[in-house]
Amino acid sequence: MSKTDNMPGRGSEQNNDTQTNGRSFWCKLQKLFSFGPDTDLRQSIEEVIEQHESAPDDTLVRPEARSMMLNLLKFSDVRVDDIMVPRADVIAIEDQATVNELLGIFSEANHSRIPIFKDTLDDPCGMVHIKDLMRWLTIGEKAAPAKKSTPKSSDRKTVAGKKTRRAPNRNTKIVDTNIIREVLFVPPSMPATDLLLKMQSVHIHLAIVVDEYGGTDGLVSIEDVVEEIVGEISDEHDDDADFLVKTTDGNYIADARAPIETVENVLKIDLLPDEQDEDADTLGGFVFSMLGRVPVRGELIRHNSGIEFEIVQADARRVKRIKIHANPSLPGST
């Protein structure tokens, strides 16, 4: 055997470095659990994880894992009102609406669950899951949530000597379909951890957030809760392009709900200084924080970078659509 055959290769050295970095990380975590009762264990763990944020991607502890571990440590501080969809953004439908109207709502919203209310959003009575709606359209008016049913002979008609299903009447009111499921009702101050456990125990994955007077503040789905730990979950229907649409003049029409990070990535600019990163999560919240109030339609707000935000659609409570002038040329900006 040659002398070089006994020498470890470059790949072996990298593997050893990777294993050493990984062992170092876990060894430090292990030592933390031997600290006395006066030690802030959570803070110590966070410090160890943050120390390894600059570690190579090929270590035993990948950046994604470190991020989830930090999110998990902070999860106990998260309340329902931190993650809920605000009332103004809740998409719901009245129980007196027809199945056909409900289908339209599902198509536009791209949601799997739609809250149902009686007279106003302050009187929610449940929700409809898209699976139950599809079952109703397939089986018929006797369908019920999470239950299999066999259509009766009266539900069938004869065509060319064969019995076939009679198509359900899409003008049937939602309240008459027996496909409305229960929802949870929770206060804004409820810890997100408690809500997650509640959702798991009762198998209800949508919660209506109610204030002290019984009014609806917003809603939370189990996806909203889980995203606090694993990060944003994008399904087949989620598309960042829906938030920002480039116009022919090189500017953008943006949904006010567009994540501020998405806007920054598209514009290739930091709109918020590092110390203000937690001040706003969405473009609408960012504009609100700049002014300290809800802007009115037609108002122009100039950022110190020179970019202008024109309020295209807004009401007394919130901004809905914003035009971003990436190359500002309009006079009279504020």
Tab-separated table of N, CA and C in Angstrom, residues 105-107 109-115 127-133:
chain	number	residue	atom	x	y	z
A	105	ILE	N	-67.654	31.546	-3.665
A	105	ILE	CA	-66.750	32.020	-2.613
A	105	ILE	C	-65.521	31.125	-2.522
A	106	PHE	N	-65.734	29.816	-2.558
A	106	PHE	CA	-64.606	28.883	-2.518
A	106	PHE	C	-63.674	29.109	-3.706
A	107	SER	N	-64.259	29.339	-4.869
A	107	SER	CA	-63.459	29.525	-6.076
A	107	SER	C	-62.605	30.784	-5.992
A	109	ALA	N	-61.773	32.542	-3.141
A	109	ALA	CA	-60.916	32.635	-1.956
A	109	ALA	C	-59.780	31.620	-1.955
A	110	ASN	N	-59.955	30.500	-2.662
A	110	ASN	CA	-58.952	29.424	-2.641
A	110	ASN	C	-58.698	28.913	-1.227
A	111	HIS	N	-59.751	28.885	-0.412
A	111	HIS	CA	-59.661	28.359	0.944
A	111	HIS	C	-60.329	26.993	1.000
A	112	SER	N	-59.955	26.198	1.990
A	112	SER	CA	-60.597	24.895	2.164
A	112	SER	C	-61.746	24.968	3.165
A	113	ARG	N	-61.818	26.051	3.951
A	113	ARG	CA	-62.882	26.233	4.939
A	113	ARG	C	-63.424	27.656	4.837
A	114	ILE	N	-64.729	27.784	4.842
A	114	ILE	CA	-65.371	29.099	4.789
A	114	ILE	C	-66.289	29.239	6.000
A	115	PRO	N	-66.092	30.270	6.842
A	115	PRO	CA	-66.979	30.492	7.990
A	115	PRO	C	-68.394	30.854	7.526
A	127	MET	N	-68.798	26.510	10.018
A	127	MET	CA	-68.038	26.657	8.778
A	127	MET	C	-68.338	25.469	7.872
A	128	VAL	N	-68.045	25.644	6.597
A	128	VAL	CA	-68.204	24.568	5.618
A	128	VAL	C	-66.833	24.205	5.080
A	129	HIS	N	-66.540	22.908	5.077
A	129	HIS	CA	-65.291	22.413	4.499
A	129	HIS	C	-65.548	22.031	3.046
A	130	ILE	N	-64.580	22.316	2.192
A	130	ILE	CA	-64.752	22.052	0.764
A	130	ILE	C	-65.033	20.569	0.497
A	131	LYS	N	-64.484	19.679	1.326
A	131	LYS	CA	-64.727	18.241	1.141
A	131	LYS	C	-66.196	17.899	1.374
A	132	ASP	N	-66.796	18.533	2.398
A	132	ASP	CA	-68.208	18.273	2.674
A	132	ASP	C	-69.091	18.816	1.556
A	133	LEU	N	-68.688	19.959	1.003
A	133	LEU	CA	-69.457	20.530	-0.103
A	133	LEU	C	-69.389	19.620	-1.327
